[in-house]
Short mmCIF file of C-alpha atoms in Angstrom, two decimals:
data_model
loop_
_atom_site.label_atom_id
_atom_site.label_comp_id
_atom_site.label_asym_id
_atom_site.label_seq_id
_atom_site.Cartn_x
_atom_site.Cartn_y
_atom_site.Cartn_z
CA MET K 1 9.65 31.51 -37.04
CA SER K 2 13.21 30.91 -35.98
CA TRP K 3 14.57 27.55 -34.96
CA SER K 4 14.99 28.52 -31.30
CA LYS K 5 11.37 29.68 -30.95
CA GLU K 6 10.13 26.44 -32.55
CA SER K 7 12.33 24.39 -30.26
CA SER K 8 11.18 26.36 -27.23
CA ARG K 9 7.51 25.89 -28.10
CA ARG K 10 8.01 22.16 -28.60
CA GLY K 11 9.74 21.98 -25.21
CA ASP K 12 6.79 23.74 -23.58
CA GLU K 13 4.36 21.26 -25.15
CA GLN K 14 6.49 18.32 -24.01
CA SER K 15 6.67 19.67 -20.48
CA LYS K 16 2.86 20.07 -20.42
CA VAL K 17 2.42 16.47 -21.56
CA GLY K 18 5.01 15.33 -19.02
CA THR K 19 3.24 17.24 -16.27
CA LEU K 20 -0.09 15.73 -17.28
CA LEU K 21 1.31 12.19 -17.31
CA SER K 22 3.09 12.61 -13.99
CA SER K 23 -0.07 14.07 -12.44
CA ALA K 24 -2.12 11.11 -13.67
CA ALA K 25 0.47 8.64 -12.36
CA ALA K 26 0.57 10.41 -8.98
CA SER K 27 -3.23 10.32 -8.78
CA PHE K 28 -3.38 6.61 -9.53
CA ILE K 29 -0.63 5.83 -7.02
CA THR K 30 -2.37 7.94 -4.40
CA LEU K 31 -5.83 6.53 -5.18
CA PRO K 32 -5.55 2.97 -6.53
CA LEU K 33 -9.33 2.60 -6.23
CA LEU K 34 -9.71 5.30 -8.88
CA PHE K 35 -7.38 3.34 -11.18
CA TYR K 36 -9.32 0.11 -10.51
CA VAL K 37 -12.67 1.73 -11.33
CA LEU K 38 -11.25 3.36 -14.48
CA ILE K 39 -9.79 0.11 -15.83
CA PHE K 40 -12.90 -1.87 -14.91
CA THR K 41 -15.20 0.65 -16.60
CA VAL K 42 -13.15 0.92 -19.78
CA VAL K 43 -12.71 -2.84 -20.20
CA LYS K 44 -16.38 -3.49 -19.37
CA GLN K 45 -17.46 -0.98 -22.04
CA LEU K 46 -15.09 -2.47 -24.61
CA THR K 47 -15.75 -6.16 -23.98
CA ARG K 48 -19.24 -6.18 -22.42
CA ASN K 49 -17.87 -8.97 -20.22
CA HIS K 50 -17.97 -8.46 -16.45
CA ARG K 51 -15.50 -11.24 -15.67
CA LYS K 52 -12.86 -10.02 -18.14
CA ALA K 53 -13.27 -6.47 -16.83
CA LEU K 54 -12.87 -7.63 -13.24
CA ASN K 55 -9.75 -9.66 -14.03
CA ALA K 56 -8.18 -6.85 -16.07
CA ALA K 57 -8.85 -4.36 -13.28
CA ILE K 58 -7.43 -6.66 -10.60
CA TYR K 59 -4.32 -7.58 -12.59
CA SER K 60 -3.48 -4.00 -13.55
CA THR K 61 -4.29 -2.52 -10.14
CA THR K 62 -2.02 -5.02 -8.39
CA PHE K 63 1.08 -3.24 -9.73
CA VAL K 64 -0.35 0.16 -8.75
CA LEU K 65 -1.08 -1.12 -5.23
CA ILE K 66 2.48 -2.43 -4.84
CA VAL K 67 3.91 0.93 -5.90
CA SER K 68 1.42 2.76 -3.67
CA VAL K 69 2.37 0.68 -0.64
CA HIS K 70 6.04 1.35 -1.37
CA PHE K 71 5.53 5.12 -1.52
CA MET K 72 3.30 5.11 1.57
CA ILE K 73 6.05 3.32 3.50
CA ILE K 74 8.54 5.95 2.31
CA THR K 75 6.15 8.72 3.38
CA ILE K 76 5.45 7.25 6.81
CA TRP K 77 8.90 5.98 7.84
CA GLU K 78 11.07 8.05 5.48
CA SER K 79 12.93 4.96 4.33
CA SER K 80 12.56 2.60 1.39
CA TYR K 81 11.77 -1.02 2.06
CA LEU K 82 11.37 -2.02 -1.60
CA PHE K 83 13.81 -4.91 -1.17
CA ILE K 84 11.67 -6.33 1.65
CA ILE K 85 8.51 -5.91 -0.45
CA ILE K 86 10.10 -7.77 -3.38
CA LEU K 87 11.48 -10.47 -1.07
CA PHE K 88 8.04 -10.87 0.51
CA MET K 89 6.48 -11.23 -2.93
CA LEU K 90 9.04 -13.87 -3.96
CA VAL K 91 8.52 -15.89 -0.77
CA THR K 92 4.76 -15.64 -1.31
CA ALA K 93 5.17 -16.84 -4.91
CA VAL K 94 7.21 -19.85 -3.82
CA PHE K 95 4.71 -20.71 -1.07
CA PHE K 96 1.74 -20.24 -3.40
CA THR K 97 3.33 -22.44 -6.09
CA PHE K 98 4.17 -25.13 -3.53
CA LEU K 99 0.62 -25.04 -2.17
CA HIS K 100 -0.79 -25.32 -5.71
CA TRP K 101 1.48 -28.27 -6.45
CA LYS K 102 0.50 -30.03 -3.22
CA THR K 103 -3.24 -29.67 -3.84
CA ARG K 104 -3.30 -30.33 -7.61
CA GLU K 105 -0.17 -32.52 -7.95
CA GLU K 106 0.82 -30.57 -11.05
CA ILE K 107 1.71 -26.99 -11.79
CA ILE K 108 -0.34 -25.13 -14.37
CA TYR K 109 1.65 -21.93 -14.68
CA ARG K 110 -1.13 -19.77 -16.05
CA LYS K 111 -3.42 -20.66 -13.14
CA VAL K 112 -0.62 -20.28 -10.59
CA PHE K 113 0.30 -16.85 -11.92
CA ALA K 114 -3.33 -15.69 -12.06
CA GLY K 115 -3.92 -16.89 -8.50
CA TYR K 116 -0.69 -15.29 -7.35
CA LEU K 117 -1.71 -11.95 -8.85
CA ARG K 118 -5.11 -12.17 -7.15
CA LEU K 119 -3.45 -13.00 -3.83
CA ASN K 120 -1.10 -10.03 -4.24
CA PHE K 121 -4.08 -7.80 -5.04
CA LEU K 122 -5.79 -8.91 -1.85
CA MET K 123 -2.68 -8.62 0.34
CA PHE K 124 -1.56 -5.25 -0.98
CA SER K 125 -5.11 -3.90 -0.75
CA VAL K 126 -5.06 -4.79 2.94
CA PHE K 127 -1.55 -3.33 3.32
CA TYR K 128 -2.64 -0.14 1.55
CA ILE K 129 -5.71 0.33 3.76
CA GLY K 130 -3.69 -0.48 6.87
CA LEU K 131 -0.92 1.96 5.97
CA LEU K 132 -3.47 4.62 5.04
CA LEU K 133 -5.18 4.32 8.43
CA PHE K 134 -1.84 4.15 10.24
CA GLY K 135 -0.61 7.26 8.44
CA ILE K 136 -3.79 9.22 9.16
CA ILE K 137 -3.80 8.24 12.84
CA THR K 138 -0.09 9.00 13.23
CA ARG K 139 -0.36 12.42 11.56
CA ALA K 140 -3.47 13.30 13.57
CA LYS K 141 -1.75 12.23 16.81
CA ASN K 142 1.29 14.33 15.95
CA LEU K 143 -0.84 17.35 15.15
CA ILE K 144 -2.91 17.05 18.33
CA PHE K 145 -0.05 16.43 20.73
CA SER K 146 2.51 18.76 19.16
CA VAL K 147 0.55 21.88 20.08
#
């Protein structure tokens, strides 16, 4: 086999793997619940510990939810507000740390970070559901009234 055929075949295999990975990433960004269930199930099977599986699923899904909210905002309003999302997260982190310090009178960074991730999971889950409903209602309204 000549070098060009070998190189071409390797390129085809790489593009198939790239397509598979991008499809999986798009699915998880579109359906963060699927990602949450997958991580929870895998970690639960590996560790046999419900609490560790729950924490691992929450911590890993938080990032996916943030990215999902970002892309939903781009889809709905056709503009990126990533800077505002990051700024909101930083302000929330400062507020959460201050609140932790006021109640405990000391800052235990591991607990603050874990609580902050859980708070982000909760907030971005609400944002995701809200944007999903808003997007569905807006598209349905546009379809109904554009005819």
